[in-house]
């Protein structure tokens, strides 16, 4: 069975609540494509107005992070229940920016992934190597560790519904997209890793995105690859270009 493509925007720390609503209004008609899953992952404060603005459209709303506790004295954090109650369906976990700037470890990401599943939120778990790791030839070793630890304790049935985003750090926000071959190679490697940890059926079902300077020009070739099931898009998700990416065919 063919996997449905999933094209998600990661707004990062951009757009105030009112700007967010304006962007949804602008993009709504441009992303109206039922053949792919369209997700807007937005800053926490924008979630409520974006869910409201996206009502009745094909746009699903995601968060950019989440804490792994249910509630309590964790000043500044957002719980899975809060996200579910607000209408969130997806959550980006372990983005390289969170790993780099906020010290998130594979173990933290794993706790968050488990919590997301527990609450019926689909995790978009990010992984990806630095330029140094690529040059040292350890890309796949590093990513396999991120995936294996990130998915520890996740059942095969849960993994089948998950999304993994392969985002080479050197390609994020740099305008330097990985070549189609590089992206396909690593996404295939991730799928092979899932087959090893689980089984072929799980590997066939899980969706693997590419992220890193995806734009309207590079999306068609990237998304046509056998193991690339869509994209996680940063900069280009904040403009009309995102409509072209969603309608890449
Ligand atoms: P850019 O598309 O801006 O390179 O960002 C990619 C990314 O980090 C998405 O999560």
PDB file of C-alpha atoms and ligand atoms in Angstrom:
ATOM      1  CA  UNK A   1       0.000   0.000   0.000  1.00  0.00           C
ATOM      2  CA  UNK A   2       1.351   3.378  -0.974  1.00  0.00           C
ATOM      3  CA  UNK A   3       2.219   5.676   1.895  1.00  0.00           C
ATOM      4  CA  UNK A   4       0.386   9.014   1.897  1.00  0.00           C
ATOM      5  CA  UNK A   5       2.822  11.899   1.660  1.00  0.00           C
ATOM      6  CA  UNK A   6       2.980  14.225   4.629  1.00  0.00           C
ATOM      7  CA  UNK A   7       4.088  17.781   4.039  1.00  0.00           C
ATOM      8  CA  UNK A   8       4.580  19.772   7.196  1.00  0.00           C
ATOM      9  CA  UNK A   9       5.610  23.337   7.815  1.00  0.00           C
ATOM     10  CA  UNK A  10       7.754  24.071  10.836  1.00  0.00           C
ATOM     11  CA  UNK A  11       7.225  27.739  11.566  1.00  0.00           C
ATOM     12  CA  UNK A  12       9.937  27.740  14.271  1.00  0.00           C
ATOM     13  CA  UNK A  13       9.878  30.987  16.317  1.00  0.00           C
ATOM     14  CA  UNK A  14       8.004  33.032  13.749  1.00  0.00           C
ATOM     15  CA  UNK A  15       4.557  34.684  13.606  1.00  0.00           C
ATOM     16  CA  UNK A  16       2.602  36.339  16.377  1.00  0.00           C
ATOM     17  CA  UNK A  17      -0.929  35.020  16.937  1.00  0.00           C
ATOM     18  CA  UNK A  18      -2.470  37.619  14.641  1.00  0.00           C
ATOM     19  CA  UNK A  19       0.195  37.119  11.980  1.00  0.00           C
ATOM     20  CA  UNK A  20      -0.374  33.366  12.264  1.00  0.00           C
ATOM     21  CA  UNK A  21      -4.087  33.724  11.512  1.00  0.00           C
ATOM     22  CA  UNK A  22      -3.292  35.941   8.521  1.00  0.00           C
ATOM     23  CA  UNK A  23      -0.834  33.336   7.195  1.00  0.00           C
ATOM     24  CA  UNK A  24      -3.381  30.533   7.541  1.00  0.00           C
ATOM     25  CA  UNK A  25      -5.922  32.656   5.660  1.00  0.00           C
ATOM     26  CA  UNK A  26      -3.373  33.281   2.904  1.00  0.00           C
ATOM     27  CA  UNK A  27      -2.258  29.647   2.610  1.00  0.00           C
ATOM     28  CA  UNK A  28      -5.641  27.942   3.067  1.00  0.00           C
ATOM     29  CA  UNK A  29      -6.640  27.968  -0.609  1.00  0.00           C
ATOM     30  CA  UNK A  30      -3.085  27.228  -1.760  1.00  0.00           C
ATOM     31  CA  UNK A  31      -2.688  24.024   0.284  1.00  0.00           C
ATOM     32  CA  UNK A  32      -6.156  22.581  -0.347  1.00  0.00           C
ATOM     33  CA  UNK A  33      -4.862  19.214  -1.572  1.00  0.00           C
ATOM     34  CA  UNK A  34      -6.499  16.119  -0.120  1.00  0.00           C
ATOM     35  CA  UNK A  35      -3.969  13.763  -1.695  1.00  0.00           C
ATOM     36  CA  UNK A  36      -1.331  14.632   0.904  1.00  0.00           C
ATOM     37  CA  UNK A  37      -1.430  15.271   4.643  1.00  0.00           C
ATOM     38  CA  UNK A  38      -0.807  18.954   5.289  1.00  0.00           C
ATOM     39  CA  UNK A  39       0.402  19.958   8.739  1.00  0.00           C
ATOM     40  CA  UNK A  40       1.249  23.371  10.148  1.00  0.00           C
ATOM     41  CA  UNK A  41       3.569  23.042  13.162  1.00  0.00           C
ATOM     42  CA  UNK A  42       3.333  26.367  14.908  1.00  0.00           C
ATOM     43  CA  UNK A  43       4.602  28.107  18.060  1.00  0.00           C
ATOM     44  CA  UNK A  44       2.654  27.151  21.202  1.00  0.00           C
ATOM     45  CA  UNK A  45       0.980  30.535  21.536  1.00  0.00           C
ATOM     46  CA  UNK A  46      -0.305  30.315  17.962  1.00  0.00           C
ATOM     47  CA  UNK A  47      -1.887  26.870  18.339  1.00  0.00           C
ATOM     48  CA  UNK A  48      -5.338  27.952  19.538  1.00  0.00           C
ATOM     49  CA  UNK A  49      -5.907  30.685  16.929  1.00  0.00           C
ATOM     50  CA  UNK A  50      -4.419  28.528  14.143  1.00  0.00           C
ATOM     51  CA  UNK A  51      -6.690  25.565  14.996  1.00  0.00           C
ATOM     52  CA  UNK A  52      -9.635  27.964  14.869  1.00  0.00           C
ATOM     53  CA  UNK A  53      -8.523  29.537  11.584  1.00  0.00           C
ATOM     54  CA  UNK A  54      -7.920  26.117  10.012  1.00  0.00           C
ATOM     55  CA  UNK A  55     -11.358  24.710  10.927  1.00  0.00           C
ATOM     56  CA  UNK A  56     -13.120  23.155   7.967  1.00  0.00           C
ATOM     57  CA  UNK A  57      -9.913  22.935   5.914  1.00  0.00           C
ATOM     58  CA  UNK A  58      -7.506  20.047   5.252  1.00  0.00           C
ATOM     59  CA  UNK A  59      -4.851  21.709   7.435  1.00  0.00           C
ATOM     60  CA  UNK A  60      -3.902  19.778  10.556  1.00  0.00           C
ATOM     61  CA  UNK A  61      -2.100  21.529  13.353  1.00  0.00           C
ATOM     62  CA  UNK A  62       1.078  20.424  15.076  1.00  0.00           C
ATOM     63  CA  UNK A  63       3.178  21.691  17.968  1.00  0.00           C
ATOM     64  CA  UNK A  64       6.929  22.261  17.770  1.00  0.00           C
ATOM     65  CA  UNK A  65       7.709  20.700  21.131  1.00  0.00           C
ATOM     66  CA  UNK A  66       6.045  19.156  24.177  1.00  0.00           C
ATOM     67  CA  UNK A  67       7.075  18.106  27.672  1.00  0.00           C
ATOM     68  CA  UNK A  68       6.947  14.487  28.818  1.00  0.00           C
ATOM     69  CA  UNK A  69       5.149  15.032  32.127  1.00  0.00           C
ATOM     70  CA  UNK A  70       1.368  15.244  32.516  1.00  0.00           C
ATOM     71  CA  UNK A  71       1.274  18.375  34.672  1.00  0.00           C
ATOM     72  CA  UNK A  72       2.998  19.996  37.615  1.00  0.00           C
ATOM     73  CA  UNK A  73       5.823  22.324  38.529  1.00  0.00           C
ATOM     74  CA  UNK A  74       7.534  22.627  35.143  1.00  0.00           C
ATOM     75  CA  UNK A  75       7.445  26.355  34.537  1.00  0.00           C
ATOM     76  CA  UNK A  76       7.174  27.247  30.904  1.00  0.00           C
ATOM     77  CA  UNK A  77       6.495  23.759  29.591  1.00  0.00           C
ATOM     78  CA  UNK A  78       3.453  22.488  27.663  1.00  0.00           C
ATOM     79  CA  UNK A  79       1.847  19.110  28.463  1.00  0.00           C
ATOM     80  CA  UNK A  80       0.442  16.567  26.019  1.00  0.00           C
ATOM     81  CA  UNK A  81      -3.059  17.083  27.473  1.00  0.00           C
ATOM     82  CA  UNK A  82      -2.905  20.773  26.737  1.00  0.00           C
ATOM     83  CA  UNK A  83      -1.997  20.042  23.129  1.00  0.00           C
ATOM     84  CA  UNK A  84      -4.731  17.437  22.693  1.00  0.00           C
ATOM     85  CA  UNK A  85      -7.355  19.707  24.226  1.00  0.00           C
ATOM     86  CA  UNK A  86      -6.293  22.509  21.862  1.00  0.00           C
ATOM     87  CA  UNK A  87      -6.762  20.256  18.816  1.00  0.00           C
ATOM     88  CA  UNK A  88      -3.159  19.326  18.057  1.00  0.00           C
ATOM     89  CA  UNK A  89      -2.585  16.142  16.026  1.00  0.00           C
ATOM     90  CA  UNK A  90       1.198  16.142  15.517  1.00  0.00           C
ATOM     91  CA  UNK A  91       4.241  17.232  17.480  1.00  0.00           C
ATOM     92  CA  UNK A  92       7.771  17.852  16.227  1.00  0.00           C
ATOM     93  CA  UNK A  93      10.175  16.217  18.673  1.00  0.00           C
ATOM     94  CA  UNK A  94      13.943  16.334  18.859  1.00  0.00           C
ATOM     95  CA  UNK A  95      14.465  19.013  16.239  1.00  0.00           C
ATOM     96  CA  UNK A  96      18.196  19.711  15.911  1.00  0.00           C
ATOM     97  CA  UNK A  97      17.612  23.265  17.153  1.00  0.00           C
ATOM     98  CA  UNK A  98      16.170  21.882  20.377  1.00  0.00           C
ATOM     99  CA  UNK A  99      19.021  19.411  20.680  1.00  0.00           C
ATOM    100  CA  UNK A 100      21.662  22.110  20.017  1.00  0.00           C
ATOM    101  CA  UNK A 101      20.285  25.146  21.846  1.00  0.00           C
ATOM    102  CA  UNK A 102      18.282  23.504  24.616  1.00  0.00           C
ATOM    103  CA  UNK A 103      20.352  20.417  25.293  1.00  0.00           C
ATOM    104  CA  UNK A 104      17.739  17.788  24.434  1.00  0.00           C
ATOM    105  CA  UNK A 105      19.158  14.287  24.439  1.00  0.00           C
ATOM    106  CA  UNK A 106      18.010  11.131  22.665  1.00  0.00           C
ATOM    107  CA  UNK A 107      16.660   9.974  26.034  1.00  0.00           C
ATOM    108  CA  UNK A 108      14.565  13.153  26.446  1.00  0.00           C
ATOM    109  CA  UNK A 109      13.262  12.733  22.919  1.00  0.00           C
ATOM    110  CA  UNK A 110      12.377   9.107  23.659  1.00  0.00           C
ATOM    111  CA  UNK A 111      10.326  10.110  26.732  1.00  0.00           C
ATOM    112  CA  UNK A 112       8.492  12.682  24.648  1.00  0.00           C
ATOM    113  CA  UNK A 113       7.846  10.234  21.800  1.00  0.00           C
ATOM    114  CA  UNK A 114       6.339   7.712  24.241  1.00  0.00           C
ATOM    115  CA  UNK A 115       4.172  10.405  25.836  1.00  0.00           C
ATOM    116  CA  UNK A 116       2.939  11.642  22.487  1.00  0.00           C
ATOM    117  CA  UNK A 117       1.783   8.133  21.533  1.00  0.00           C
ATOM    118  CA  UNK A 118       0.144   7.686  24.926  1.00  0.00           C
ATOM    119  CA  UNK A 119      -1.986  10.737  24.153  1.00  0.00           C
ATOM    120  CA  UNK A 120      -2.712   9.926  20.530  1.00  0.00           C
ATOM    121  CA  UNK A 121      -0.479  12.659  19.139  1.00  0.00           C
ATOM    122  CA  UNK A 122       1.663  11.640  16.166  1.00  0.00           C
ATOM    123  CA  UNK A 123       5.332  12.418  16.739  1.00  0.00           C
ATOM    124  CA  UNK A 124       7.449  13.823  13.938  1.00  0.00           C
ATOM    125  CA  UNK A 125      10.797  12.762  15.328  1.00  0.00           C
ATOM    126  CA  UNK A 126      13.749  14.594  13.839  1.00  0.00           C
ATOM    127  CA  UNK A 127      17.198  13.212  13.246  1.00  0.00           C
ATOM    128  CA  UNK A 128      20.185  14.328  11.218  1.00  0.00           C
ATOM    129  CA  UNK A 129      23.927  14.645  11.140  1.00  0.00           C
ATOM    130  CA  UNK A 130      26.326  17.582  11.268  1.00  0.00           C
ATOM    131  CA  UNK A 131      28.600  18.362   8.340  1.00  0.00           C
ATOM    132  CA  UNK A 132      31.529  17.059  10.388  1.00  0.00           C
ATOM    133  CA  UNK A 133      29.814  13.719  10.929  1.00  0.00           C
ATOM    134  CA  UNK A 134      29.038  13.456   7.230  1.00  0.00           C
ATOM    135  CA  UNK A 135      32.667  14.128   6.372  1.00  0.00           C
ATOM    136  CA  UNK A 136      33.811  11.569   8.943  1.00  0.00           C
ATOM    137  CA  UNK A 137      31.582   8.951   7.318  1.00  0.00           C
ATOM    138  CA  UNK A 138      29.504   8.328  10.452  1.00  0.00           C
ATOM    139  CA  UNK A 139      26.181   9.753   9.247  1.00  0.00           C
ATOM    140  CA  UNK A 140      24.268   6.500   9.349  1.00  0.00           C
ATOM    141  CA  UNK A 141      25.780   5.353  12.657  1.00  0.00           C
ATOM    142  CA  UNK A 142      24.726   8.615  14.274  1.00  0.00           C
ATOM    143  CA  UNK A 143      21.218   8.575  12.817  1.00  0.00           C
ATOM    144  CA  UNK A 144      20.652   4.912  13.670  1.00  0.00           C
ATOM    145  CA  UNK A 145      21.439   5.762  17.288  1.00  0.00           C
ATOM    146  CA  UNK A 146      19.032   8.697  17.260  1.00  0.00           C
ATOM    147  CA  UNK A 147      16.289   6.522  15.797  1.00  0.00           C
ATOM    148  CA  UNK A 148      16.916   3.459  17.968  1.00  0.00           C
ATOM    149  CA  UNK A 149      17.061   5.394  21.239  1.00  0.00           C
ATOM    150  CA  UNK A 150      14.240   7.724  20.219  1.00  0.00           C
ATOM    151  CA  UNK A 151      11.982   4.717  19.556  1.00  0.00           C
ATOM    152  CA  UNK A 152      12.900   2.660  22.591  1.00  0.00           C
ATOM    153  CA  UNK A 153       9.742   1.124  24.062  1.00  0.00           C
ATOM    154  CA  UNK A 154       7.624   2.175  21.078  1.00  0.00           C
ATOM    155  CA  UNK A 155       5.501  -0.730  19.806  1.00  0.00           C
ATOM    156  CA  UNK A 156       5.391  -1.769  16.166  1.00  0.00           C
ATOM    157  CA  UNK A 157       1.769  -0.622  15.889  1.00  0.00           C
ATOM    158  CA  UNK A 158       2.736   2.797  17.212  1.00  0.00           C
ATOM    159  CA  UNK A 159       5.820   3.014  15.012  1.00  0.00           C
ATOM    160  CA  UNK A 160       3.678   2.317  11.941  1.00  0.00           C
ATOM    161  CA  UNK A 161       1.846   5.593  12.530  1.00  0.00           C
ATOM    162  CA  UNK A 162       4.939   7.672  13.348  1.00  0.00           C
ATOM    163  CA  UNK A 163       6.779  10.171  11.210  1.00  0.00           C
ATOM    164  CA  UNK A 164      10.551  10.521  11.152  1.00  0.00           C
ATOM    165  CA  UNK A 165      12.075  13.653   9.659  1.00  0.00           C
ATOM    166  CA  UNK A 166      15.590  13.341   8.296  1.00  0.00           C
ATOM    167  CA  UNK A 167      17.105  16.797   8.512  1.00  0.00           C
ATOM    168  CA  UNK A 168      20.838  17.086   7.885  1.00  0.00           C
ATOM    169  CA  UNK A 169      21.926  19.949  10.126  1.00  0.00           C
ATOM    170  CA  UNK A 170      24.141  21.427   7.428  1.00  0.00           C
ATOM    171  CA  UNK A 171      21.100  21.796   5.165  1.00  0.00           C
ATOM    172  CA  UNK A 172      18.837  23.582   7.654  1.00  0.00           C
ATOM    173  CA  UNK A 173      18.319  27.265   6.924  1.00  0.00           C
ATOM    174  CA  UNK A 174      21.430  27.343   4.769  1.00  0.00           C
ATOM    175  CA  UNK A 175      19.804  27.252   1.349  1.00  0.00           C
ATOM    176  CA  UNK A 176      21.904  24.135   0.786  1.00  0.00           C
ATOM    177  CA  UNK A 177      19.472  21.272   0.128  1.00  0.00           C
ATOM    178  CA  UNK A 178      20.921  17.769   0.348  1.00  0.00           C
ATOM    179  CA  UNK A 179      21.126  16.207  -3.090  1.00  0.00           C
ATOM    180  CA  UNK A 180      18.258  13.917  -3.959  1.00  0.00           C
ATOM    181  CA  UNK A 181      20.658  10.957  -3.774  1.00  0.00           C
ATOM    182  CA  UNK A 182      21.940  11.938  -0.321  1.00  0.00           C
ATOM    183  CA  UNK A 183      18.423  12.422   1.022  1.00  0.00           C
ATOM    184  CA  UNK A 184      17.107   9.172  -0.474  1.00  0.00           C
ATOM    185  CA  UNK A 185      20.126   7.213   0.774  1.00  0.00           C
ATOM    186  CA  UNK A 186      19.657   8.255   4.385  1.00  0.00           C
ATOM    187  CA  UNK A 187      15.860   7.899   4.320  1.00  0.00           C
ATOM    188  CA  UNK A 188      16.307   4.358   2.955  1.00  0.00           C
ATOM    189  CA  UNK A 189      18.838   3.719   5.740  1.00  0.00           C
ATOM    190  CA  UNK A 190      16.332   4.874   8.338  1.00  0.00           C
ATOM    191  CA  UNK A 191      13.702   2.564   6.860  1.00  0.00           C
ATOM    192  CA  UNK A 192      16.174  -0.328   6.984  1.00  0.00           C
ATOM    193  CA  UNK A 193      16.882   0.484  10.629  1.00  0.00           C
ATOM    194  CA  UNK A 194      13.135   0.354  11.404  1.00  0.00           C
ATOM    195  CA  UNK A 195      12.907  -3.002   9.591  1.00  0.00           C
ATOM    196  CA  UNK A 196      15.723  -4.325  11.786  1.00  0.00           C
ATOM    197  CA  UNK A 197      14.227  -3.048  15.028  1.00  0.00           C
ATOM    198  CA  UNK A 198      10.653  -4.039  14.113  1.00  0.00           C
ATOM    199  CA  UNK A 199       9.784  -5.779  10.860  1.00  0.00           C
ATOM    200  CA  UNK A 200       9.190  -5.160   7.154  1.00  0.00           C
ATOM    201  CA  UNK A 201       5.537  -4.230   7.639  1.00  0.00           C
ATOM    202  CA  UNK A 202       6.453  -1.492  10.106  1.00  0.00           C
ATOM    203  CA  UNK A 203       9.225  -0.212   7.849  1.00  0.00           C
ATOM    204  CA  UNK A 204       6.782  -0.107   4.932  1.00  0.00           C
ATOM    205  CA  UNK A 205       4.209   1.843   6.927  1.00  0.00           C
ATOM    206  CA  UNK A 206       6.295   4.461   8.731  1.00  0.00           C
ATOM    207  CA  UNK A 207       6.575   7.807   6.974  1.00  0.00           C
ATOM    208  CA  UNK A 208       9.976   9.416   6.549  1.00  0.00           C
ATOM    209  CA  UNK A 209      10.295  13.059   5.563  1.00  0.00           C
ATOM    210  CA  UNK A 210      13.239  15.030   4.319  1.00  0.00           C
ATOM    211  CA  UNK A 211      13.878  18.501   5.722  1.00  0.00           C
ATOM    212  CA  UNK A 212      16.540  21.125   5.082  1.00  0.00           C
ATOM    213  CA  UNK A 213      16.086  24.041   2.675  1.00  0.00           C
ATOM    214  CA  UNK A 214      13.198  22.351   0.847  1.00  0.00           C
ATOM    215  CA  UNK A 215      11.643  24.762  -1.641  1.00  0.00           C
ATOM    216  CA  UNK A 216       9.221  24.691  -4.544  1.00  0.00           C
ATOM    217  CA  UNK A 217      12.053  23.889  -6.966  1.00  0.00           C
ATOM    218  CA  UNK A 218      13.601  20.979  -5.050  1.00  0.00           C
ATOM    219  CA  UNK A 219      10.433  19.385  -3.630  1.00  0.00           C
ATOM    220  CA  UNK A 220       9.246  17.495  -6.757  1.00  0.00           C
ATOM    221  CA  UNK A 221      12.421  15.451  -7.200  1.00  0.00           C
ATOM    222  CA  UNK A 222      12.905  14.862  -3.466  1.00  0.00           C
ATOM    223  CA  UNK A 223       9.325  13.710  -2.907  1.00  0.00           C
ATOM    224  CA  UNK A 224       9.489  11.394  -5.920  1.00  0.00           C
ATOM    225  CA  UNK A 225      12.121   9.233  -4.205  1.00  0.00           C
ATOM    226  CA  UNK A 226      11.069   5.779  -3.059  1.00  0.00           C
ATOM    227  CA  UNK A 227      11.813   6.370   0.626  1.00  0.00           C
ATOM    228  CA  UNK A 228      10.953  10.065   0.959  1.00  0.00           C
ATOM    229  CA  UNK A 229       7.366  10.469   2.085  1.00  0.00           C
ATOM    230  CA  UNK A 230       7.196  14.243   2.136  1.00  0.00           C
ATOM    231  CA  UNK A 231       8.990  17.093   3.807  1.00  0.00           C
ATOM    232  CA  UNK A 232       9.439  19.130   6.934  1.00  0.00           C
ATOM    233  CA  UNK A 233       9.728  22.655   5.639  1.00  0.00           C
ATOM    234  CA  UNK A 234      11.089  25.639   7.562  1.00  0.00           C
ATOM    235  CA  UNK A 235      11.562  28.958   5.776  1.00  0.00           C
ATOM    236  CA  UNK A 236       9.457  28.127   2.732  1.00  0.00           C
ATOM    237  CA  UNK A 237       6.449  27.188   4.894  1.00  0.00           C
ATOM    238  CA  UNK A 238       5.998  30.841   5.841  1.00  0.00           C
ATOM    239  CA  UNK A 239       5.128  31.988   2.352  1.00  0.00           C
ATOM    240  CA  UNK A 240       2.979  31.218  -0.657  1.00  0.00           C
ATOM    241  CA  UNK A 241       5.732  28.882  -1.844  1.00  0.00           C
ATOM    242  CA  UNK A 242       4.387  26.338   0.634  1.00  0.00           C
ATOM    243  CA  UNK A 243       1.349  25.936  -1.612  1.00  0.00           C
ATOM    244  CA  UNK A 244       3.636  24.961  -4.481  1.00  0.00           C
ATOM    245  CA  UNK A 245       5.465  22.476  -2.249  1.00  0.00           C
ATOM    246  CA  UNK A 246       2.173  20.870  -1.183  1.00  0.00           C
ATOM    247  CA  UNK A 247       1.176  20.664  -4.861  1.00  0.00           C
ATOM    248  CA  UNK A 248       4.610  19.426  -5.913  1.00  0.00           C
ATOM    249  CA  UNK A 249       3.285  17.032  -8.562  1.00  0.00           C
TER     250      UNK A 249
HETATM  251  P1  LIG B   1      14.570  25.189   6.418  1.00  0.00           P
HETATM  252  O1  LIG B   1      13.542  24.636   5.469  1.00  0.00           O
HETATM  253  O2  LIG B   1      14.359  26.634   6.714  1.00  0.00           O
HETATM  254  O3  LIG B   1      15.957  24.844   6.014  1.00  0.00           O
HETATM  255  O4  LIG B   1      14.309  24.446   7.821  1.00  0.00           O
HETATM  256  C1  LIG B   1      14.234  23.075   7.853  1.00  0.00           C
HETATM  257  C2  LIG B   1      13.798  22.656   9.199  1.00  0.00           C
HETATM  258  O5  LIG B   1      14.544  22.734  10.148  1.00  0.00           O
HETATM  259  C3  LIG B   1      12.415  22.176   9.346  1.00  0.00           C
HETATM  260  O6  LIG B   1      12.232  21.601  10.591  1.00  0.00           O
END
